[in-house]
CSV table of C-alpha atoms and ligand atoms in Angstrom, one decimal:
chain,number,residue,atom,x,y,z
A,308,MET,CA,32.9,-0.4,6.5
A,309,SER,CA,31.2,2.8,7.6
A,310,ILE,CA,27.6,2.7,9.0
A,311,LEU,CA,24.9,4.6,7.2
A,312,ASN,CA,23.2,7.0,9.7
A,313,VAL,CA,19.5,7.1,8.7
A,314,LEU,CA,16.9,9.4,10.3
A,315,ALA,CA,13.3,8.5,9.6
A,316,ILE,CA,11.1,11.6,10.1
A,317,PHE,CA,7.3,11.4,10.4
A,318,GLY,CA,4.4,13.1,12.2
A,319,THR,CA,0.9,11.6,11.5
A,320,ARG,CA,-0.9,8.3,11.9
A,321,PRO,CA,-0.6,7.1,8.3
A,322,GLU,CA,3.1,8.0,8.0
A,323,ALA,CA,3.8,6.1,11.3
A,324,ILE,CA,1.9,3.0,10.1
A,325,LYS,CA,3.7,2.9,6.8
A,326,MET,CA,7.2,3.8,8.2
A,327,ALA,CA,7.0,1.5,11.3
A,328,PRO,CA,7.7,-1.8,9.4
A,329,LEU,CA,10.5,0.0,7.5
A,330,VAL,CA,12.1,1.2,10.7
A,331,LYS,CA,11.9,-2.4,12.0
A,332,GLU,CA,13.4,-3.8,8.8
A,333,LEU,CA,16.3,-1.3,8.9
A,334,GLU,CA,17.0,-2.3,12.5
A,335,ARG,CA,17.7,-5.8,11.1
A,336,HIS,CA,20.9,-4.5,9.4
A,337,PRO,CA,23.0,-3.1,12.3
A,338,ASP,CA,26.2,-4.0,10.6
A,339,GLN,CA,25.5,-1.4,7.8
A,340,ILE,CA,22.6,0.8,9.0
A,341,ARG,CA,21.8,2.7,12.1
A,342,CYS,CA,18.2,4.0,12.0
A,343,SER,CA,16.7,6.5,14.4
A,344,VAL,CA,13.3,8.2,14.4
A,345,ALA,CA,12.3,11.8,14.8
A,346,VAL,CA,8.6,12.7,15.1
A,347,THR,CA,7.1,16.1,14.7
A,348,ALA,CA,4.0,14.8,16.4
A,349,GLN,CA,1.8,16.8,14.0
A,350,HIS,CA,-0.7,14.2,15.4
A,351,ARG,CA,-0.4,13.3,19.0
A,352,GLU,CA,-2.8,10.6,20.3
A,353,MET,CA,-3.2,9.0,16.8
A,354,LEU,CA,0.6,8.9,16.4
A,355,ASP,CA,1.3,7.5,19.8
A,356,GLN,CA,-1.2,4.6,19.2
A,357,VAL,CA,1.0,3.5,16.4
A,358,LEU,CA,4.4,4.1,18.1
A,359,GLU,CA,3.2,2.0,21.0
A,360,LEU,CA,1.9,-0.9,18.8
A,361,PHE,CA,5.1,-1.2,16.9
A,362,ARG,CA,7.3,-0.4,20.0
A,363,ILE,CA,9.1,2.5,18.4
A,364,THR,CA,10.7,5.1,20.7
A,365,PRO,CA,11.6,8.2,18.8
A,366,ALA,CA,15.0,9.7,19.6
A,367,TYR,CA,13.4,13.2,19.0
A,368,ASP,CA,9.8,14.4,19.5
A,369,LEU,CA,8.9,17.9,18.6
A,370,ASN,CA,5.4,17.7,20.0
A,371,ILE,CA,4.1,20.4,17.7
A,372,MET,CA,0.4,19.6,17.6
A,373,LEU,CA,-2.1,22.3,18.4
A,374,PRO,CA,-5.8,22.1,18.5
A,375,ASN,CA,-7.3,23.1,15.1
A,376,GLN,CA,-3.8,23.8,13.9
A,377,THR,CA,-3.3,25.7,10.7
A,378,LEU,CA,-1.0,24.7,7.8
A,379,TYR,CA,1.2,27.7,8.7
A,380,GLU,CA,1.6,26.5,12.3
A,381,ILE,CA,2.5,23.0,11.3
A,382,THR,CA,5.0,24.2,8.7
A,383,THR,CA,6.8,26.8,10.8
A,384,ARG,CA,6.9,24.8,14.1
A,385,ALA,CA,8.1,21.7,12.3
A,386,LEU,CA,10.7,23.5,10.2
A,387,THR,CA,12.4,25.3,13.1
A,388,GLY,CA,12.4,22.2,15.3
A,389,LEU,CA,13.7,19.9,12.6
A,390,GLY,CA,16.6,22.2,11.8
A,391,GLU,CA,17.9,21.8,15.3
A,392,ILE,CA,17.3,18.0,15.3
A,393,LEU,CA,19.3,17.6,12.0
A,394,ASP,CA,22.2,19.6,13.5
A,395,GLU,CA,22.3,17.2,16.4
A,396,ALA,CA,21.6,13.9,14.7
A,397,ALA,CA,23.7,14.7,11.6
A,398,PRO,CA,22.2,11.9,9.5
A,399,ASP,CA,23.6,10.7,6.2
A,400,ILE,CA,20.1,10.5,4.8
A,401,VAL,CA,16.6,11.4,5.9
A,402,LEU,CA,13.7,9.2,5.1
A,403,VAL,CA,10.2,10.8,4.7
A,404,HIS,CA,6.9,9.3,3.7
A,405,GLY,CA,4.1,10.3,1.5
A,406,ASP,CA,2.4,13.7,1.4
A,407,THR,CA,1.7,15.3,4.8
A,408,THR,CA,2.9,18.7,5.7
A,409,THR,CA,5.5,17.0,8.0
A,410,THR,CA,6.7,15.1,4.9
A,411,PHE,CA,7.3,18.2,2.9
A,412,VAL,CA,8.8,20.2,5.7
A,413,ALA,CA,11.2,17.4,6.8
A,414,GLY,CA,12.4,17.2,3.2
A,415,LEU,CA,12.9,20.9,3.1
A,416,ALA,CA,14.7,20.9,6.4
A,417,ALA,CA,17.1,18.2,5.1
A,418,PHE,CA,17.6,20.1,1.9
A,419,TYR,CA,18.6,23.3,3.8
A,420,ARG,CA,21.3,21.2,5.5
A,421,GLN,CA,22.2,19.6,2.2
A,422,ILE,CA,21.4,16.1,3.6
A,423,LYS,CA,20.2,13.4,1.2
A,424,VAL,CA,16.4,12.7,1.1
A,425,GLY,CA,14.8,9.3,0.4
A,426,HIS,CA,11.1,9.6,-0.3
A,427,VAL,CA,9.0,6.6,0.5
A,428,GLU,CA,5.6,6.3,-1.3
A,429,ALA,CA,6.9,8.6,-4.0
A,430,GLY,CA,5.2,9.5,-7.2
A,431,LEU,CA,1.5,9.5,-6.3
A,432,ARG,CA,-0.4,12.2,-8.3
A,433,THR,CA,-3.9,13.4,-9.0
A,434,GLY,CA,-2.6,16.3,-11.3
A,435,ASN,CA,-4.9,18.7,-9.4
A,436,LYS,CA,-2.9,20.9,-7.1
A,437,TYR,CA,-5.9,21.6,-4.8
A,438,SER,CA,-7.1,18.0,-4.6
A,439,PRO,CA,-6.2,16.5,-2.2
A,440,PHE,CA,-5.3,19.7,-0.4
A,441,PRO,CA,-2.5,20.3,0.5
A,442,GLU,CA,-1.2,16.7,-0.1
A,443,GLU,CA,-0.8,16.9,-3.9
A,444,MET,CA,1.5,19.9,-3.5
A,445,ASN,CA,3.3,18.4,-0.5
A,446,ARG,CA,4.2,15.3,-2.5
A,447,ARG,CA,5.3,17.2,-5.6
A,448,LEU,CA,7.5,19.5,-3.6
A,449,THR,CA,9.0,16.5,-1.7
A,450,GLY,CA,9.6,14.8,-5.0
A,451,ALA,CA,11.4,17.9,-6.3
A,452,ILE,CA,13.8,17.7,-3.3
A,453,ALA,CA,14.2,13.9,-3.0
A,454,ASP,CA,17.4,12.2,-4.1
A,455,ILE,CA,15.9,8.7,-4.0
A,456,HIS,CA,12.3,7.9,-4.9
A,457,PHE,CA,10.8,4.7,-3.5
A,458,ALA,CA,7.7,4.5,-5.8
A,459,PRO,CA,5.1,2.0,-4.6
A,460,THR,CA,3.7,1.1,-8.0
A,461,VAL,CA,4.7,1.3,-11.7
A,462,THR,CA,2.1,4.0,-12.2
A,463,ALA,CA,3.8,6.1,-9.5
A,464,LYS,CA,7.1,5.6,-11.2
A,465,SER,CA,5.7,6.7,-14.6
A,466,ASN,CA,4.4,9.9,-12.9
A,467,LEU,CA,7.9,10.6,-11.8
A,468,LEU,CA,9.4,9.9,-15.2
A,469,LYS,CA,6.9,12.3,-16.8
A,470,GLU,CA,8.2,15.0,-14.4
A,471,GLY,CA,11.8,14.3,-15.6
A,472,VAL,CA,13.0,12.4,-12.6
A,473,ASN,CA,16.2,10.4,-13.3
A,474,PRO,CA,15.1,6.8,-13.7
A,475,GLU,CA,18.2,5.6,-12.0
A,476,SER,CA,17.0,7.3,-8.8
A,477,ILE,CA,13.6,5.4,-8.7
A,478,LEU,CA,12.9,2.0,-7.3
A,479,VAL,CA,9.4,0.4,-7.5
A,480,THR,CA,8.9,-1.3,-4.1
A,481,GLY,CA,5.2,-1.9,-3.4
A,482,ASN,CA,3.6,0.0,-0.5
A,483,THR,CA,4.9,-0.6,3.0
A,484,VAL,CA,1.3,-0.5,4.2
A,485,ILE,CA,0.8,-4.0,2.8
A,486,ASP,CA,3.7,-5.2,4.8
A,487,ALA,CA,2.0,-3.8,8.0
A,488,LEU,CA,-1.3,-5.2,6.9
A,489,LEU,CA,-0.2,-8.8,6.2
A,490,ALA,CA,1.6,-8.9,9.6
A,491,THR,CA,-1.5,-7.7,11.4
A,492,VAL,CA,-4.7,-9.2,10.0
A,493,LYS,CA,-5.7,-12.6,11.4
A,494,ASP,CA,-9.1,-14.3,10.8
A,495,SER,CA,-9.0,-15.4,14.4
A,496,TYR,CA,-8.4,-11.9,15.7
A,497,ALA,CA,-10.4,-11.0,18.9
A,498,PHE,CA,-11.2,-7.3,19.3
A,499,ASN,CA,-11.4,-6.9,23.1
A,500,ASN,CA,-13.5,-3.8,22.4
A,501,PRO,CA,-17.1,-3.6,23.8
A,502,VAL,CA,-18.6,-2.0,20.6
A,503,LEU,CA,-16.8,-4.3,18.1
A,504,ASP,CA,-17.4,-7.4,20.3
A,505,ALA,CA,-21.2,-6.7,20.4
A,506,ILE,CA,-21.6,-6.9,16.6
A,507,ASP,CA,-22.7,-10.2,15.1
A,508,TYR,CA,-20.6,-10.2,11.9
A,509,THR,CA,-22.5,-13.2,10.5
A,510,LYS,CA,-25.9,-11.4,10.7
A,511,SER,CA,-25.1,-7.7,10.3
A,512,ARG,CA,-23.5,-6.1,7.3
A,513,VAL,CA,-20.9,-3.7,8.6
A,514,LEU,CA,-20.0,-0.5,6.9
A,515,VAL,CA,-16.7,0.9,8.0
A,516,VAL,CA,-16.5,4.7,7.5
A,517,THR,CA,-13.7,7.2,7.9
A,518,THR,CA,-13.4,10.8,6.7
A,519,HIS,CA,-10.8,13.5,7.4
A,520,ARG,CA,-9.8,15.3,4.2
A,521,ARG,CA,-9.5,19.1,4.6
A,522,GLU,CA,-11.3,19.7,1.3
A,523,ASN,CA,-14.3,17.7,2.5
A,524,LEU,CA,-14.8,19.7,5.7
A,525,GLY,CA,-18.2,21.3,5.9
A,526,GLU,CA,-20.9,20.7,3.3
A,527,PRO,CA,-19.3,17.6,1.6
A,528,MET,CA,-19.0,15.8,4.9
A,529,ARG,CA,-22.6,16.8,5.8
A,530,ASN,CA,-23.7,15.2,2.5
A,531,VAL,CA,-21.8,12.0,3.2
A,532,TYR,CA,-23.2,11.6,6.6
A,533,GLY,CA,-26.8,12.4,5.3
A,534,ALA,CA,-26.4,9.5,2.8
A,535,LEU,CA,-25.2,7.1,5.5
A,536,ARG,CA,-28.1,8.1,7.7
A,537,ALA,CA,-30.5,7.2,4.8
A,538,VAL,CA,-28.8,3.9,4.2
A,539,VAL,CA,-29.0,2.8,7.8
A,540,GLU,CA,-32.7,3.8,8.0
A,541,LYS,CA,-33.5,1.7,4.9
A,542,HIS,CA,-31.5,-1.4,5.8
A,543,SER,CA,-32.2,-2.9,9.2
A,544,ASP,CA,-29.2,-5.4,8.9
A,545,VAL,CA,-26.7,-2.6,8.3
A,546,GLU,CA,-24.4,-1.3,11.1
A,547,VAL,CA,-22.0,1.5,10.7
A,548,VAL,CA,-18.7,1.6,12.5
A,549,PHE,CA,-17.2,5.0,12.2
A,550,PRO,CA,-13.9,5.7,14.1
A,551,VAL,CA,-14.1,9.4,14.1
A,552,HIS,CA,-10.9,11.4,13.5
A,553,LYS,CA,-9.7,13.5,16.4
A,554,ASN,CA,-10.1,16.7,14.4
A,555,PRO,CA,-12.8,18.7,16.4
A,556,LYS,CA,-14.2,20.2,13.3
A,557,ILE,CA,-15.0,16.7,11.9
A,558,ARG,CA,-16.3,15.4,15.3
A,559,GLN,CA,-18.8,18.3,15.5
A,560,ILE,CA,-20.3,17.6,12.0
A,561,VAL,CA,-20.4,13.8,12.6
A,562,GLU,CA,-22.2,14.2,15.9
A,563,SER,CA,-24.7,16.6,14.5
A,564,VAL,CA,-25.8,14.4,11.6
A,565,LEU,CA,-25.3,10.8,13.0
A,566,GLY,CA,-25.2,11.2,16.7
A,567,GLY,CA,-27.7,9.0,18.6
A,568,LEU,CA,-28.8,6.9,15.6
A,569,PRO,CA,-29.4,3.3,16.3
A,570,ARG,CA,-26.8,0.9,14.6
A,571,VAL,CA,-24.4,3.8,14.0
A,572,HIS,CA,-21.3,3.4,16.2
A,573,LEU,CA,-19.3,6.6,16.5
A,574,ILE,CA,-16.1,5.7,18.2
A,575,ASP,CA,-12.7,7.1,18.9
A,576,PRO,CA,-9.9,6.3,16.4
A,577,LEU,CA,-9.1,2.7,16.6
A,578,GLU,CA,-5.6,1.3,17.1
A,579,TYR,CA,-4.2,-0.1,13.9
A,580,ALA,CA,-4.7,-3.8,14.7
A,581,PRO,CA,-8.4,-3.6,15.5
A,582,MET,CA,-8.9,-1.2,12.6
A,583,VAL,CA,-7.6,-3.5,9.9
A,584,ASN,CA,-9.2,-6.6,11.5
A,585,LEU,CA,-12.5,-4.7,11.5
A,586,MET,CA,-12.1,-4.1,7.8
A,587,ASN,CA,-11.4,-7.8,7.3
A,588,LYS,CA,-14.9,-8.5,8.8
A,589,ALA,CA,-16.7,-5.7,7.1
A,590,TYR,CA,-19.1,-5.7,4.2
A,591,LEU,CA,-18.1,-2.4,2.7
A,592,VAL,CA,-15.7,0.5,3.3
A,593,LEU,CA,-16.6,4.2,2.7
A,594,THR,CA,-13.7,6.5,3.0
A,595,ASP,CA,-11.8,9.6,1.9
A,596,SER,CA,-8.6,8.1,3.3
A,597,GLY,CA,-5.6,7.1,1.2
A,598,GLY,CA,-4.4,4.2,3.3
A,599,LEU,CA,-7.8,2.5,3.4
A,600,GLN,CA,-8.0,2.6,-0.4
A,601,GLU,CA,-4.9,0.5,-0.3
A,602,GLU,CA,-5.7,-1.9,2.5
A,603,ALA,CA,-9.4,-2.8,1.7
A,604,PRO,CA,-8.7,-4.2,-1.8
A,605,SER,CA,-6.1,-6.5,-0.3
A,606,LEU,CA,-8.8,-7.8,2.0
A,607,GLY,CA,-11.3,-8.3,-0.8
A,608,LYS,CA,-13.6,-5.5,0.5
A,609,PRO,CA,-15.3,-3.1,-1.9
A,610,VAL,CA,-14.5,0.6,-1.3
A,611,LEU,CA,-16.5,3.7,-2.1
A,612,VAL,CA,-14.1,6.6,-2.2
A,613,LEU,CA,-15.7,9.8,-0.9
A,614,ARG,CA,-13.6,12.1,-3.1
A,615,ASP,CA,-13.5,13.6,-6.6
A,616,THR,CA,-9.9,12.7,-7.4
A,617,THR,CA,-7.6,9.9,-6.4
A,618,GLU,CA,-3.9,9.3,-6.7
A,619,ARG,CA,-4.5,5.6,-6.4
A,620,PRO,CA,-6.1,4.5,-9.7
A,621,GLU,CA,-4.8,0.9,-9.5
A,622,ALA,CA,-7.7,-0.5,-7.5
A,623,ILE,CA,-10.2,1.4,-9.5
A,624,ASP,CA,-8.8,-0.2,-12.6
A,625,ALA,CA,-9.0,-3.6,-10.8
A,626,GLY,CA,-12.7,-2.9,-10.1
A,627,THR,CA,-12.6,-3.1,-6.3
A,628,VAL,CA,-12.8,0.6,-5.7
A,629,GLN,CA,-15.3,3.1,-7.0
A,630,MET,CA,-15.0,6.9,-6.7
A,631,VAL,CA,-18.4,8.3,-5.7
A,632,GLY,CA,-17.4,11.8,-4.5
A,633,THR,CA,-19.5,13.6,-1.9
A,634,ASN,CA,-22.9,13.9,-3.5
A,635,ARG,CA,-25.6,12.6,-1.1
A,636,ASP,CA,-27.6,10.8,-3.8
A,637,ALA,CA,-24.6,9.3,-5.6
A,638,ILE,CA,-23.4,7.8,-2.3
A,639,PHE,CA,-26.8,6.5,-1.3
A,640,ASN,CA,-27.3,4.9,-4.8
A,641,ALA,CA,-23.9,3.3,-4.8
A,642,CYS,CA,-24.6,1.8,-1.3
A,643,GLN,CA,-28.0,0.6,-2.5
A,644,THR,CA,-26.5,-1.2,-5.4
A,645,LEU,CA,-23.9,-2.9,-3.3
A,646,LEU,CA,-26.4,-3.9,-0.6
A,647,GLU,CA,-29.1,-5.1,-2.9
A,648,ASP,CA,-27.4,-6.5,-6.0
A,649,ARG,CA,-25.3,-9.5,-5.1
A,650,THR,CA,-23.7,-9.8,-8.5
A,651,GLN,CA,-22.5,-6.2,-8.5
A,652,TYR,CA,-21.2,-6.8,-4.9
A,653,ASP,CA,-19.3,-9.9,-5.9
A,654,LYS,CA,-17.8,-8.2,-8.9
A,655,MET,CA,-16.2,-5.6,-6.5
A,656,ALA,CA,-15.4,-8.0,-3.6
A,657,ASN,CA,-12.2,-9.5,-5.1
A,658,ALA,CA,-9.0,-9.6,-3.2
A,659,VAL,CA,-6.4,-7.8,-5.4
A,660,ASN,CA,-3.0,-6.6,-4.4
A,661,PRO,CA,-2.1,-3.8,-6.8
A,662,TYR,CA,-0.3,-2.0,-4.0
A,663,GLY,CA,2.1,-4.5,-2.6
A,664,ASP,CA,3.2,-8.0,-1.8
A,665,GLY,CA,4.4,-7.5,1.8
A,666,LYS,CA,8.1,-7.2,0.7
A,667,ALA,CA,8.3,-3.4,0.2
A,668,CYS,CA,10.4,-2.8,3.3
A,669,ALA,CA,13.0,-5.4,2.3
A,670,ARG,CA,13.2,-3.8,-1.1
A,671,ILE,CA,13.7,-0.4,0.4
A,672,ALA,CA,16.4,-1.6,2.7
A,673,ALA,CA,18.2,-3.3,-0.1
A,674,GLY,CA,17.6,-0.2,-2.3
A,675,LEU,CA,19.1,2.1,0.4
A,676,LYS,CA,22.2,0.0,0.5
A,677,TYR,CA,22.5,0.1,-3.3
A,678,PHE,CA,21.8,3.9,-3.6
A,679,CYS,CA,24.1,4.8,-0.7
A,680,ASN,CA,27.0,2.6,-2.0
A,681,LEU,CA,26.9,0.1,0.8
A,682,GLY,CA,27.0,-2.7,-1.8
A,683,GLY,CA,24.6,-5.0,-3.5
A,684,SER,CA,22.9,-4.5,-6.8
A,685,LYS,CA,19.6,-2.7,-7.5
A,686,PRO,CA,16.8,-4.9,-6.1
A,687,ARG,CA,14.2,-6.4,-8.4
A,688,GLU,CA,11.2,-4.1,-8.6
A,689,PHE,CA,7.6,-4.9,-7.4
A,690,ILE,CA,5.4,-5.8,-10.3
A,691,THR,CA,1.6,-5.8,-9.8
A,692,GLN,CA,0.2,-9.2,-10.4
B,650,UD1,C1,-3.2,15.1,8.4
B,650,UD1,C2,-2.5,15.3,7.1
B,650,UD1,C3,-3.2,14.5,6.0
B,650,UD1,C4,-3.3,13.0,6.4
B,650,UD1,C5,-4.0,13.0,7.7
B,650,UD1,C6,-4.0,11.5,8.2
B,650,UD1,C7,-1.6,17.5,6.6
B,650,UD1,C8,-1.8,19.0,6.3
B,650,UD1,N1,-2.6,16.7,6.7
B,650,UD1,O1,-4.5,15.6,8.3
B,650,UD1,O2,-2.4,14.6,4.8
B,650,UD1,O3,-4.0,12.4,5.4
B,650,UD1,O4,-3.2,13.7,8.7
B,650,UD1,O5,-4.9,11.4,9.3
B,650,UD1,O6,-0.4,17.2,6.7
B,650,UD1,N2,-5.9,16.0,16.2
B,650,UD1,C9,-5.9,15.6,17.6
B,650,UD1,N3,-5.2,14.4,17.9
B,650,UD1,C10,-4.5,13.7,17.0
B,650,UD1,C11,-4.5,14.1,15.6
B,650,UD1,C12,-5.2,15.3,15.3
B,650,UD1,O7,-6.5,16.2,18.4
B,650,UD1,O8,-3.8,12.7,17.3
B,650,UD1,C13,-6.7,17.2,15.9
B,650,UD1,C14,-6.0,18.5,16.3
B,650,UD1,O9,-6.9,19.4,16.7
B,650,UD1,C15,-5.4,18.9,14.9
B,650,UD1,C16,-6.5,18.5,14.0
B,650,UD1,O10,-6.9,17.2,14.5
B,650,UD1,O11,-5.1,20.3,14.9
B,650,UD1,C17,-6.0,18.3,12.5
B,650,UD1,O12,-4.8,17.6,12.4
B,650,UD1,P1,-3.9,17.9,11.1
B,650,UD1,O13,-2.7,17.0,11.2
B,650,UD1,O14,-3.6,19.3,10.9
B,650,UD1,O15,-4.8,17.4,9.9
B,650,UD1,P2,-5.4,16.0,9.5
B,650,UD1,O16,-6.7,16.3,8.9
B,650,UD1,O17,-5.3,15.1,10.6
B,651,UDP,N1,-6.5,3.8,10.8
B,651,UDP,C1,-6.4,3.3,12.1
B,651,UDP,N2,-7.4,3.6,13.0
B,651,UDP,C2,-8.5,4.4,12.6
B,651,UDP,C3,-8.6,4.8,11.2
B,651,UDP,C4,-7.6,4.5,10.3
B,651,UDP,O1,-5.4,2.7,12.5
B,651,UDP,O2,-9.4,4.6,13.4
B,651,UDP,C5,-5.4,3.4,9.9
B,651,UDP,C6,-5.8,2.8,8.6
B,651,UDP,O3,-5.9,1.4,8.7
B,651,UDP,C7,-4.7,3.2,7.6
B,651,UDP,C8,-4.3,4.6,8.1
B,651,UDP,O4,-4.8,4.7,9.5
B,651,UDP,O5,-3.6,2.4,7.7
B,651,UDP,C9,-4.9,5.6,7.3
B,651,UDP,O6,-4.8,6.9,7.9
B,651,UDP,P1,-5.6,8.1,7.6
B,651,UDP,O7,-6.9,7.7,7.0
B,651,UDP,O8,-5.7,9.0,8.8
B,651,UDP,O9,-4.7,8.9,6.5
B,651,UDP,P2,-4.5,8.8,5.0
B,651,UDP,O10,-4.1,7.4,4.6
B,651,UDP,O11,-5.7,9.4,4.3
B,651,UDP,O12,-3.3,9.8,4.8
């Protein structure tokens, strides 16, 4: 029987975290699948942290990242480089993940070579092409190119069906991020990090914060940080841990509003293991990240989403995530409620798993075999409990 030659292409931290367990799963089927990895390195340090943790050595590394890179630079540098990689690697199928510019460009590069594309985390939509920007368009364009759609949830599948995607090409798998999370979070976890070790998690209430969305750069971020400042000044038992994204534009605003404040820890991006174990010990998560919206509900941590739209409605429906936007007063008031009203807090602090059950990678591997005619039947789909 011939071996399926799979090339997984990714470029940023979240893609790496969500593709790593899948790459590891595909490596468990050497009789039928050979999986290699190409990275654009749209992110550098933040990508390398993940590659190291999961012990993945890319066969190809385009190293495209530039300081303050524009969308034009990412797109053109990745497209040219990936064309050459595809010529050399000649994969039967390319796997891409989610909605970054690397995702879309990798899909496009494969299309230009008439190579099949499998889209992992397919079908997320806000319906607003500018929010999140440019991710909503990246994922729609990738969806238009993809031959196989690994949708994480039933909602994502129904978004694809509304766009006329062939139901036979869709498999609901759960999100691979939950596979990574369940393998990494341990109640006994020791940080070995001076800032995180110095916090008494039994006495302090820890707010974990991350921000990076392009549409929130500038005034929206300033408002978010202003609200946080007011929360910390009001509550002496609150500590903020804010692993600040490497984007210099974000670092400058964060530093100007929150720098030097007592009980506000502005730290470098954390490696994945301390990050999710920190969330496991936190009181509340405030974020504009997609991945954190999926992880925190699984850990029973309430999330305030610092955005006006979300492509992840499942946890909002389950009541553990609230969309607060970027208005200073709205964020301050939502924090006040969760810090002062125990009943309201307990209502949101339920562990729910609308995004996965830890078996997404196994479903995708079985799905790949089925869709690529290596045998087996279509796997049973993930159903939210
Ligand atoms: C990118 C993705 C976004 C994803 C996010 C995850 C696009 C357009 N954006 O946004 O969808 O949610 O990653 O974090 O695909 N930088 C470093 N080192 C790093 C990473 C970034 O210095 O390891 C700095 C560089 O100056 C870089 C800048 O951050 O130019 C912005 O990175 P970029 O990938 O363009 O945008 P993100 O906001 O990270
Ligand atoms: N993350 C991490 N270290 C950090 C911040 C986030 O490992 O300092 C992880 C987080 O647990 C999640 C992923 O990065 O798995 C989310 O990435 P990000 O917020 O950059 O992108 P998004 O999910 O919004 O695309």
